[in-house]
mmCIF file of C-alpha atoms in Angstrom:
data_model
loop_
_atom_site.group_PDB
_atom_site.id
_atom_site.type_symbol
_atom_site.label_atom_id
_atom_site.label_comp_id
_atom_site.label_asym_id
_atom_site.label_seq_id
_atom_site.Cartn_x
_atom_site.Cartn_y
_atom_site.Cartn_z
ATOM 1 C CA MET S 16 0.000 0.000 0.000
ATOM 2 C CA LYS S 17 2.823 2.396 0.899
ATOM 3 C CA TYR S 18 4.569 1.568 -2.384
ATOM 4 C CA GLU S 19 1.434 2.415 -4.369
ATOM 5 C CA LEU S 20 1.038 5.691 -2.483
ATOM 6 C CA LYS S 21 4.630 6.672 -3.259
ATOM 7 C CA LYS S 22 4.002 6.029 -6.950
ATOM 8 C CA ILE S 23 0.871 8.176 -6.947
ATOM 9 C CA LEU S 24 2.652 11.020 -5.170
ATOM 10 C CA LYS S 25 5.212 11.077 -7.998
ATOM 11 C CA ILE S 26 2.589 11.814 -10.678
ATOM 12 C CA LYS S 27 3.185 15.509 -11.376
ATOM 13 C CA SER S 28 0.185 15.867 -13.684
ATOM 14 C CA SER S 29 -2.141 15.037 -10.771
ATOM 15 C CA TYR S 30 -0.848 18.065 -8.873
ATOM 16 C CA ILE S 31 -1.623 20.218 -11.909
ATOM 17 C CA LEU S 32 -5.194 18.884 -11.917
ATOM 18 C CA LEU S 33 -5.508 19.522 -8.166
ATOM 19 C CA LEU S 34 -4.329 23.091 -8.707
ATOM 20 C CA PHE S 35 -6.904 23.478 -11.477
ATOM 21 C CA SER S 36 -9.655 22.229 -9.146
ATOM 22 C CA LEU S 37 -8.595 24.822 -6.557
ATOM 23 C CA ILE S 38 -8.779 27.552 -9.208
ATOM 24 C CA LEU S 39 -12.294 26.409 -10.126
ATOM 25 C CA MET S 40 -13.299 26.732 -6.473
ATOM 26 C CA LEU S 41 -11.654 30.113 -5.953
ATOM 27 C CA ILE S 42 -12.948 31.888 -9.068
ATOM 28 C CA PRO S 43 -16.573 32.241 -7.853
ATOM 29 C CA ILE S 44 -15.343 33.321 -4.417
ATOM 30 C CA LEU S 45 -13.041 35.994 -5.814
ATOM 31 C CA PHE S 46 -15.157 37.270 -8.680
ATOM 32 C CA TYR S 47 -18.813 36.593 -7.879
ATOM 33 C CA SER S 48 -20.664 39.823 -7.135
ATOM 34 C CA ASN S 49 -24.129 39.968 -5.641
ATOM 35 C CA GLN S 50 -24.585 43.313 -7.383
ATOM 36 C CA ASP S 51 -25.290 41.378 -10.567
ATOM 37 C CA ASP S 52 -28.129 39.499 -8.851
ATOM 38 C CA ASN S 53 -29.569 42.692 -7.406
ATOM 39 C CA TYR S 54 -29.338 44.384 -10.789
ATOM 40 C CA ILE S 55 -31.244 41.555 -12.483
ATOM 41 C CA GLU S 56 -33.888 41.500 -9.745
ATOM 42 C CA THR S 57 -34.318 45.270 -9.956
ATOM 43 C CA MET S 58 -34.571 45.222 -13.747
ATOM 44 C CA MET S 59 -37.204 42.463 -13.671
ATOM 45 C CA LEU S 60 -39.259 44.363 -11.102
ATOM 46 C CA GLN S 61 -38.946 47.597 -13.091
ATOM 47 C CA SER S 62 -40.122 45.764 -16.199
ATOM 48 C CA LYS S 63 -43.133 44.521 -14.239
ATOM 49 C CA ILE S 64 -43.898 48.060 -13.028
ATOM 50 C CA ASP S 65 -43.702 49.403 -16.594
ATOM 51 C CA SER S 66 -46.052 46.658 -17.766
ATOM 52 C CA LEU S 67 -48.550 47.433 -15.005
ATOM 53 C CA GLU S 68 -48.456 51.140 -15.819
ATOM 54 C CA LEU S 69 -49.272 50.370 -19.462
ATOM 55 C CA THR S 70 -52.098 48.063 -18.399
ATOM 56 C CA VAL S 71 -53.641 50.722 -16.164
ATOM 57 C CA ARG S 72 -53.255 53.389 -18.843
ATOM 58 C CA ASP S 73 -54.372 51.475 -21.944
ATOM 59 C CA THR S 74 -57.012 49.043 -20.680
ATOM 60 C CA PRO S 75 -60.550 50.203 -21.577
ATOM 61 C CA THR S 76 -62.500 51.386 -18.536
ATOM 62 C CA ASN S 77 -65.600 49.253 -18.818
ATOM 63 C CA ASP S 78 -67.299 46.596 -16.709
ATOM 64 C CA VAL S 79 -65.510 43.768 -18.551
ATOM 65 C CA HIS S 80 -62.047 45.059 -17.674
ATOM 66 C CA ARG S 81 -62.874 46.684 -14.346
ATOM 67 C CA LYS S 82 -61.383 43.868 -12.242
ATOM 68 C CA ILE S 83 -58.198 43.834 -14.319
ATOM 69 C CA ILE S 84 -57.685 47.564 -13.799
ATOM 70 C CA GLU S 85 -58.362 47.331 -10.053
ATOM 71 C CA ASN S 86 -55.900 44.463 -9.611
ATOM 72 C CA SER S 87 -53.269 46.176 -11.749
ATOM 73 C CA LYS S 88 -53.537 49.420 -9.770
ATOM 74 C CA GLU S 89 -53.219 47.560 -6.470
ATOM 75 C CA GLU S 90 -50.272 45.513 -7.707
ATOM 76 C CA LEU S 91 -48.595 48.626 -9.120
ATOM 77 C CA ILE S 92 -48.708 50.441 -5.758
ATOM 78 C CA ILE S 93 -47.258 47.417 -3.950
ATOM 79 C CA ALA S 94 -44.623 46.840 -6.664
ATOM 80 C CA ARG S 95 -43.422 50.442 -6.322
ATOM 81 C CA ASP S 96 -43.150 50.013 -2.559
ATOM 82 C CA TYR S 97 -41.212 46.789 -3.139
ATOM 83 C CA MET S 98 -38.843 48.664 -5.469
ATOM 84 C CA ASP S 99 -38.313 51.388 -2.862
ATOM 85 C CA SER S 100 -37.544 48.752 -0.219
ATOM 86 C CA LEU S 101 -34.991 47.105 -2.534
ATOM 87 C CA ASN S 102 -33.208 50.416 -2.942
ATOM 88 C CA SER S 103 -33.393 51.259 0.768
ATOM 89 C CA GLY S 104 -31.323 48.306 1.970
ATOM 90 C CA ASP S 105 -33.609 47.914 5.009
ATOM 91 C CA ALA S 106 -33.912 44.142 5.564
ATOM 92 C CA ASP S 107 -37.117 44.295 7.644
ATOM 93 C CA ARG S 108 -38.876 46.600 5.220
ATOM 94 C CA LEU S 109 -37.767 44.475 2.275
ATOM 95 C CA LEU S 110 -39.060 41.279 3.913
ATOM 96 C CA TYR S 111 -42.579 42.594 4.432
ATOM 97 C CA ALA S 112 -42.672 44.458 1.106
ATOM 98 C CA GLU S 113 -41.619 41.393 -0.894
ATOM 99 C CA LEU S 114 -44.029 39.159 1.014
ATOM 100 C CA GLU S 115 -46.924 41.549 0.366
ATOM 101 C CA TYR S 116 -45.963 41.843 -3.295
ATOM 102 C CA LEU S 117 -45.788 38.069 -3.875
ATOM 103 C CA GLU S 118 -49.063 37.456 -2.038
ATOM 104 C CA THR S 119 -50.748 40.141 -4.146
ATOM 105 C CA VAL S 120 -49.374 38.712 -7.397
ATOM 106 C CA ASN S 121 -50.553 35.212 -6.466
ATOM 107 C CA GLN S 122 -54.009 36.473 -5.525
ATOM 108 C CA ASN S 123 -54.323 38.422 -8.770
ATOM 109 C CA GLN S 124 -53.261 35.336 -10.706
ATOM 110 C CA LEU S 125 -55.980 33.390 -8.919
ATOM 111 C CA ASP S 126 -58.566 36.082 -9.697
ATOM 112 C CA MET S 127 -57.576 36.058 -13.364
ATOM 113 C CA SER S 128 -57.996 32.286 -13.532
ATOM 114 C CA LYS S 129 -61.660 32.723 -12.582
ATOM 115 C CA GLN S 130 -62.290 34.938 -15.610
ATOM 116 C CA GLY S 131 -62.163 32.036 -18.040
ATOM 117 C CA PRO S 132 -60.886 28.476 -18.634
ATOM 118 C CA ASN S 133 -57.933 29.715 -20.714
ATOM 119 C CA ASN S 134 -56.516 31.782 -17.856
ATOM 120 C CA ILE S 135 -54.203 29.379 -16.069
ATOM 121 C CA PRO S 136 -52.739 30.819 -12.837
ATOM 122 C CA ASN S 137 -48.977 30.850 -12.521
ATOM 123 C CA ILE S 138 -48.717 30.649 -8.745
ATOM 124 C CA ASP S 139 -45.544 29.756 -6.874
ATOM 125 C CA ASN S 140 -46.014 29.690 -3.119
ATOM 126 C CA LYS S 141 -42.505 28.452 -2.280
ATOM 127 C CA LYS S 142 -40.969 31.907 -1.850
ATOM 128 C CA VAL S 143 -44.042 33.064 0.081
ATOM 129 C CA GLU S 144 -43.688 30.144 2.494
ATOM 130 C CA LEU S 145 -40.010 30.933 3.053
ATOM 131 C CA LEU S 146 -40.719 34.603 3.762
ATOM 132 C CA GLU S 147 -43.543 33.660 6.124
ATOM 133 C CA TYR S 148 -41.133 31.301 7.909
ATOM 134 C CA LEU S 149 -38.714 34.204 8.426
ATOM 135 C CA VAL S 150 -41.507 36.399 9.792
ATOM 136 C CA ASN S 151 -42.888 33.713 12.115
ATOM 137 C CA HIS S 152 -39.451 32.811 13.497
ATOM 138 C CA ASP S 153 -38.205 36.411 13.707
ATOM 139 C CA ILE S 154 -35.204 35.718 11.451
ATOM 140 C CA GLU S 155 -33.508 38.630 9.704
ATOM 141 C CA TYR S 156 -34.135 38.478 5.978
ATOM 142 C CA VAL S 157 -31.097 38.098 3.743
ATOM 143 C CA ASN S 158 -31.853 38.449 0.052
ATOM 144 C CA SER S 159 -28.190 38.335 -0.865
ATOM 145 C CA ASN S 160 -26.029 35.233 -1.125
ATOM 146 C CA PHE S 161 -23.083 37.541 -0.633
ATOM 147 C CA LYS S 162 -24.296 38.237 2.913
ATOM 148 C CA LEU S 163 -24.480 34.507 3.558
ATOM 149 C CA PRO S 164 -20.877 33.538 2.787
ATOM 150 C CA THR S 165 -21.353 29.796 3.263
ATOM 151 C CA SER S 166 -24.366 29.756 0.968
ATOM 152 C CA ASN S 167 -22.479 31.972 -1.439
ATOM 153 C CA LEU S 168 -19.627 29.475 -1.546
ATOM 154 C CA LEU S 169 -22.037 26.640 -2.306
ATOM 155 C CA SER S 170 -23.800 28.737 -4.926
ATOM 156 C CA GLY S 171 -20.532 29.656 -6.558
ATOM 157 C CA LEU S 172 -19.183 26.119 -6.591
ATOM 158 C CA PHE S 173 -22.291 24.172 -7.393
ATOM 159 C CA THR S 174 -24.898 26.369 -9.034
ATOM 160 C CA LEU S 175 -23.502 29.631 -10.383
ATOM 161 C CA LEU S 176 -20.415 30.081 -12.520
ATOM 162 C CA PHE S 177 -19.110 26.543 -12.671
ATOM 163 C CA PRO S 178 -21.372 23.535 -12.398
ATOM 164 C CA PRO S 179 -20.015 20.793 -10.157
ATOM 165 C CA THR S 180 -19.556 18.705 -13.282
ATOM 166 C CA ALA S 181 -16.327 20.615 -13.939
ATOM 167 C CA LEU S 182 -14.972 19.654 -10.508
ATOM 168 C CA PHE S 183 -16.152 16.064 -10.766
ATOM 169 C CA LEU S 184 -14.503 15.781 -14.166
ATOM 170 C CA VAL S 185 -11.184 17.058 -12.809
ATOM 171 C CA PHE S 186 -11.106 14.512 -9.978
ATOM 172 C CA THR S 187 -12.220 11.736 -12.318
ATOM 173 C CA LEU S 188 -9.330 12.633 -14.614
ATOM 174 C CA ILE S 189 -6.990 12.411 -11.614
ATOM 175 C CA ALA S 190 -8.285 8.886 -10.962
ATOM 176 C CA MET S 191 -7.959 7.876 -14.617
ATOM 177 C CA ASN S 192 -4.484 9.369 -14.765
ATOM 178 C CA THR S 193 -3.498 7.355 -11.688
ATOM 179 C CA PHE S 194 -4.995 4.118 -12.986
ATOM 180 C CA ASN S 195 -3.163 4.528 -16.293
ATOM 181 C CA PHE S 196 0.110 5.866 -14.919
ATOM 182 C CA GLU S 197 1.773 2.581 -15.794
ATOM 183 C CA ARG S 198 0.659 0.077 -18.409
ATOM 184 C CA TYR S 199 0.365 -3.453 -17.079
ATOM 185 C CA ASN S 200 -0.127 -6.773 -18.777
ATOM 186 C CA ASN S 201 -0.641 -10.223 -17.332
ATOM 187 C CA THR S 202 3.081 -10.913 -16.805
ATOM 188 C CA TYR S 203 4.318 -7.832 -14.898
ATOM 189 C CA GLN S 204 6.449 -7.945 -11.746
ATOM 190 C CA ILE S 205 6.448 -5.523 -8.838
ATOM 191 C CA ILE S 206 9.730 -5.454 -6.923
ATOM 192 C CA ASN S 207 9.361 -6.381 -3.237
ATOM 193 C CA THR S 208 5.572 -6.053 -3.362
ATOM 194 C CA ALA S 209 4.550 -8.724 -5.869
ATOM 195 C CA PRO S 210 0.866 -9.509 -5.260
ATOM 196 C CA HIS S 211 -0.577 -12.986 -5.472
ATOM 197 C CA SER S 212 -3.040 -11.884 -8.122
ATOM 198 C CA LEU S 213 -4.212 -8.951 -10.174
ATOM 199 C CA VAL S 214 -7.150 -8.586 -7.773
ATOM 200 C CA THR S 215 -4.803 -7.890 -4.870
ATOM 201 C CA PHE S 216 -2.772 -5.430 -6.892
ATOM 202 C CA TYR S 217 -5.721 -3.523 -8.331
ATOM 203 C CA PHE S 218 -7.514 -3.452 -4.991
ATOM 204 C CA LYS S 219 -4.504 -1.760 -3.410
ATOM 205 C CA LYS S 220 -4.186 0.650 -6.313
ATOM 206 C CA LEU S 221 -7.891 1.528 -6.179
ATOM 207 C CA THR S 222 -7.857 2.008 -2.397
ATOM 208 C CA VAL S 223 -4.842 4.317 -2.478
ATOM 209 C CA THR S 224 -6.349 6.269 -5.379
ATOM 210 C CA LEU S 225 -9.566 6.820 -3.423
ATOM 211 C CA ILE S 226 -7.604 8.054 -0.413
ATOM 212 C CA TYR S 227 -5.550 10.378 -2.605
ATOM 213 C CA ILE S 228 -8.590 11.859 -4.368
ATOM 214 C CA PHE S 229 -10.643 12.476 -1.235
ATOM 215 C CA LEU S 230 -7.657 13.957 0.570
ATOM 216 C CA GLY S 231 -7.026 16.154 -2.464
ATOM 217 C CA PHE S 232 -10.658 17.256 -2.591
ATOM 218 C CA SER S 233 -10.698 17.945 1.160
ATOM 219 C CA LEU S 234 -7.499 19.977 0.860
ATOM 220 C CA THR S 235 -8.648 22.119 -2.068
ATOM 221 C CA PHE S 236 -12.140 22.634 -0.660
ATOM 222 C CA GLY S 237 -10.642 23.455 2.744
ATOM 223 C CA ILE S 238 -8.417 26.120 1.187
ATOM 224 C CA ALA S 239 -11.408 27.561 -0.684
ATOM 225 C CA LEU S 240 -13.446 27.624 2.526
ATOM 226 C CA VAL S 241 -10.651 29.390 4.420
ATOM 227 C CA VAL S 242 -10.308 32.005 1.663
ATOM 228 C CA ASN S 243 -14.078 32.470 1.576
ATOM 229 C CA THR S 244 -14.248 32.845 5.363
ATOM 230 C CA PHE S 245 -11.330 35.284 5.399
ATOM 231 C CA MET S 246 -12.924 37.467 2.707
ATOM 232 C CA HIS S 247 -16.584 37.323 3.691
ATOM 233 C CA GLY S 248 -16.922 35.592 7.062
ATOM 234 C CA PHE S 249 -18.429 32.178 7.680
ATOM 235 C CA GLY S 250 -22.096 33.076 7.605
ATOM 236 C CA ASP S 251 -25.176 31.743 9.362
ATOM 237 C CA LEU S 252 -25.394 27.961 9.039
ATOM 238 C CA ASN S 253 -28.880 28.009 10.577
ATOM 239 C CA TYR S 254 -30.367 30.299 7.924
ATOM 240 C CA PRO S 255 -33.343 28.512 6.309
ATOM 241 C CA VAL S 256 -33.120 26.995 2.845
ATOM 242 C CA GLN S 257 -36.222 25.900 0.994
ATOM 243 C CA VAL S 258 -36.254 22.489 -0.667
ATOM 244 C CA VAL S 259 -38.840 20.081 -2.012
ATOM 245 C CA ASN S 260 -38.778 16.587 -0.534
ATOM 246 C CA ASP S 261 -39.161 13.292 -2.403
ATOM 247 C CA LEU S 262 -42.943 13.517 -2.083
ATOM 248 C CA GLY S 263 -43.034 16.906 -3.786
ATOM 249 C CA GLU S 264 -43.795 18.739 -0.536
ATOM 250 C CA THR S 265 -42.110 22.020 0.357
ATOM 251 C CA ASN S 266 -39.728 21.702 3.270
ATOM 252 C CA ILE S 267 -37.470 24.197 5.030
ATOM 253 C CA ILE S 268 -34.080 23.092 6.347
ATOM 254 C CA SER S 269 -30.976 24.889 7.590
ATOM 255 C CA THR S 270 -28.030 25.840 5.393
ATOM 256 C CA LEU S 271 -25.929 23.264 7.270
ATOM 257 C CA GLN S 272 -28.433 20.475 6.538
ATOM 258 C CA PHE S 273 -28.564 21.530 2.908
ATOM 259 C CA PHE S 274 -24.774 21.443 2.744
ATOM 260 C CA LEU S 275 -24.498 17.995 4.348
ATOM 261 C CA LEU S 276 -27.168 16.498 2.080
ATOM 262 C CA GLY S 277 -25.458 17.912 -0.992
ATOM 263 C CA VAL S 278 -22.055 16.640 0.111
ATOM 264 C CA GLY S 279 -23.547 13.187 0.727
ATOM 265 C CA LEU S 280 -24.963 12.901 -2.786
ATOM 266 C CA SER S 281 -21.821 14.448 -4.290
ATOM 267 C CA THR S 282 -19.721 11.812 -2.498
ATOM 268 C CA THR S 283 -21.687 8.839 -3.833
ATOM 269 C CA TYR S 284 -21.648 10.388 -7.308
ATOM 270 C CA LEU S 285 -17.870 10.882 -7.178
ATOM 271 C CA LEU S 286 -17.427 7.290 -5.972
ATOM 272 C CA PHE S 287 -19.478 6.118 -8.933
ATOM 273 C CA LEU S 288 -17.309 8.125 -11.339
ATOM 274 C CA ILE S 289 -14.098 6.727 -9.841
ATOM 275 C CA PHE S 290 -15.292 3.110 -9.923
ATOM 276 C CA PHE S 291 -16.686 3.567 -13.431
ATOM 277 C CA SER S 292 -13.381 5.021 -14.640
ATOM 278 C CA PHE S 293 -11.657 2.042 -12.979
ATOM 279 C CA LEU S 294 -13.929 -0.267 -14.991
ATOM 280 C CA LEU S 295 -12.863 1.535 -18.165
ATOM 281 C CA LYS S 296 -9.233 1.074 -17.127
ATOM 282 C CA VAL S 297 -9.788 -2.657 -16.678
ATOM 283 C CA LEU S 298 -11.435 -2.927 -20.094
ATOM 284 C CA THR S 299 -8.778 -0.945 -21.946
ATOM 285 C CA ASP S 300 -5.481 0.781 -21.208
ATOM 286 C CA ASN S 301 -6.135 3.446 -23.824
ATOM 287 C CA LEU S 302 -6.307 6.609 -21.716
ATOM 288 C CA ILE S 303 -7.539 8.818 -24.576
ATOM 289 C CA ILE S 304 -10.481 6.540 -25.339
ATOM 290 C CA ASN S 305 -11.353 6.286 -21.643
ATOM 291 C CA ILE S 306 -11.288 10.070 -21.227
ATOM 292 C CA VAL S 307 -13.495 10.593 -24.287
ATOM 293 C CA ILE S 308 -16.027 8.063 -22.968
ATOM 294 C CA ILE S 309 -16.174 9.548 -19.469
ATOM 295 C CA VAL S 310 -16.431 13.138 -20.766
ATOM 296 C CA LEU S 311 -19.275 12.238 -23.134
ATOM 297 C CA LEU S 312 -21.186 10.430 -20.384
ATOM 298 C CA ILE S 313 -20.646 13.150 -17.766
ATOM 299 C CA PHE S 314 -21.920 15.837 -20.122
ATOM 300 C CA LEU S 315 -24.712 13.687 -21.563
ATOM 301 C CA PRO S 316 -27.350 15.178 -19.202
ATOM 302 C CA TYR S 317 -26.502 18.664 -20.509
ATOM 303 C CA THR S 318 -27.617 17.686 -24.001
ATOM 304 C CA ASN S 319 -31.194 17.356 -25.217
ATOM 305 C CA ILE S 320 -30.823 13.640 -25.869
ATOM 306 C CA LEU S 321 -32.192 12.475 -22.523
ATOM 307 C CA THR S 322 -34.922 15.071 -22.150
ATOM 308 C CA ASN S 323 -36.229 15.127 -25.717
ATOM 309 C CA ILE S 324 -36.646 11.376 -26.123
ATOM 310 C CA GLU S 325 -39.707 10.327 -24.152
ATOM 311 C CA PHE S 326 -38.420 6.884 -23.141
ATOM 312 C CA LEU S 327 -35.053 8.226 -21.972
ATOM 313 C CA ASN S 328 -36.667 11.111 -20.098
ATOM 314 C CA ALA S 329 -38.956 8.643 -18.325
ATOM 315 C CA THR S 330 -35.926 6.606 -17.196
ATOM 316 C CA TYR S 331 -33.747 9.662 -16.506
ATOM 317 C CA HIS S 332 -33.676 8.979 -12.767
ATOM 318 C CA PHE S 333 -32.118 5.524 -13.292
ATOM 319 C CA ILE S 334 -29.022 6.988 -14.979
ATOM 320 C CA PRO S 335 -26.250 7.768 -12.435
ATOM 321 C CA PHE S 336 -24.848 10.564 -14.616
ATOM 322 C CA SER S 337 -28.113 12.480 -14.101
ATOM 323 C CA TYR S 338 -27.087 13.373 -10.533
ATOM 324 C CA GLY S 339 -23.995 15.464 -11.269
ATOM 325 C CA GLU S 340 -25.511 18.680 -9.884
ATOM 326 C CA ALA S 341 -26.204 17.324 -6.425
ATOM 327 C CA PHE S 342 -27.291 20.580 -4.789
ATOM 328 C CA TYR S 343 -29.901 21.195 -7.469
ATOM 329 C CA VAL S 344 -31.242 17.702 -6.859
ATOM 330 C CA VAL S 345 -31.274 18.243 -3.079
ATOM 331 C CA GLY S 346 -33.295 21.411 -3.557
ATOM 332 C CA ASN S 347 -35.406 19.568 -6.118
ATOM 333 C CA ASN S 348 -35.484 22.767 -8.138
ATOM 334 C CA GLY S 349 -34.650 20.812 -11.253
ATOM 335 C CA PRO S 350 -31.031 20.592 -12.376
ATOM 336 C CA SER S 351 -29.775 23.284 -14.723
ATOM 337 C CA TYR S 352 -30.133 20.719 -17.526
ATOM 338 C CA ILE S 353 -33.879 20.622 -16.775
ATOM 339 C CA SER S 354 -35.703 17.299 -16.852
ATOM 340 C CA ASP S 355 -39.414 17.065 -16.163
ATOM 341 C CA ASN S 356 -38.963 13.686 -14.497
ATOM 342 C CA PRO S 357 -40.396 14.027 -10.941
ATOM 343 C CA ASP S 358 -38.498 10.924 -9.803
ATOM 344 C CA LEU S 359 -35.145 12.725 -10.045
ATOM 345 C CA THR S 360 -34.915 13.113 -6.267
ATOM 346 C CA TYR S 361 -32.272 13.087 -3.552
ATOM 347 C CA THR S 362 -33.121 9.613 -2.249
ATOM 348 C CA MET S 363 -33.239 8.162 -5.745
ATOM 349 C CA GLY S 364 -29.882 9.806 -6.428
ATOM 350 C CA LEU S 365 -28.267 8.130 -3.430
ATOM 351 C CA ILE S 366 -29.667 4.748 -4.454
ATOM 352 C CA VAL S 367 -28.782 4.974 -8.145
ATOM 353 C CA THR S 368 -25.247 6.341 -7.692
ATOM 354 C CA SER S 369 -24.482 3.835 -4.911
ATOM 355 C CA ILE S 370 -25.723 0.892 -6.980
ATOM 356 C CA GLY S 371 -23.829 2.212 -10.002
ATOM 357 C CA ALA S 372 -20.628 2.417 -7.965
ATOM 358 C CA LEU S 373 -21.035 -1.103 -6.548
ATOM 359 C CA LEU S 374 -21.852 -2.592 -9.955
ATOM 360 C CA SER S 375 -18.843 -0.900 -11.568
ATOM 361 C CA LEU S 376 -16.541 -2.145 -8.805
ATOM 362 C CA THR S 377 -17.969 -5.681 -8.843
ATOM 363 C CA ILE S 378 -17.762 -6.057 -12.619
ATOM 364 C CA SER S 379 -14.219 -4.673 -12.609
ATOM 365 C CA MET S 380 -13.021 -7.108 -9.968
ATOM 366 C CA LEU S 381 -14.719 -10.066 -11.659
ATOM 367 C CA ILE S 382 -12.969 -9.246 -14.922
ATOM 368 C CA VAL S 383 -9.646 -8.897 -13.118
ATOM 369 C CA TYR S 384 -10.198 -12.123 -11.161
ATOM 370 C CA PHE S 385 -10.575 -14.229 -14.282
ATOM 371 C CA ARG S 386 -7.368 -12.913 -15.809
ATOM 372 C CA LYS S 387 -4.066 -14.754 -15.483
ATOM 373 C CA LYS S 388 -2.624 -14.783 -11.969
ATOM 374 C CA VAL S 389 0.916 -13.471 -11.472
#
């Protein structure tokens, strides 16, 4: 085991990949600005205000449109107050103004749906429930990820500038690079550490590789967390995060719980990628071919192939590669490569990625076992 570790530590290209993973983690911390989010939110609200003003001005004043005008006037007043609260920077005022605005919009949507069968309400109560939770529990409202450094770090790493797929790919490449560092055939010899079989040798190599990768990930993520804490503070780990559970019900958990759930699913997904890349190594020593295969499969969910074909979309949740964006799945907000499959849930992700990892490992070892002993 020590001999294998020494060999891995001599692979210079792995250190380059680790450095690249650290850069991926640091970029959103160093360059992400919440001002962009606030600007977008303000522009969207201003667009809504302009639309309401046109509705109030141009809608005919008759009995048919009377309710529309009344609702638009009410919503316009509340939207302007919401805009003022955004510009004021007063957290308490913003909380109540946004809550009132969203409740008014939802109610107006409901009223419009009663005007005819073609008026389908577009009501989303999730944000309302979160704001009500803050009011009921007397929690200061934070509408900025930048004021929640821990959440900002997660957003930057896993949902904003760089999807986690980039990080997973880097660490998978480290594993593949380690597995293929030396080419072996069925008649090799290892000085002083000759194993009784290929199974023994590969098991040691796989174990040491896993240790190396998870230590490398812990080191790079730890550095990113320290930099993030130094620049922005650690943040409130008890701040509520809204998710949707496996039953489709809205649930509110803490930032810490959200983080731990996401890390859990990310871990099983990374294990699957490592064991799957090990299976590719067992099947062929051609590193280029193996890299092409793993890259295509990792980025498969980002294409329209799975979502546009009805059969594949229906079985989306059985494909381990569908769970690359773990924190999206935990929140059940739909990954950024949107699938309308409701079974793409956190629990299903744990099951599918774990089974995928075990199957990849089992098949690999069976293939190795039936090769010539050394």
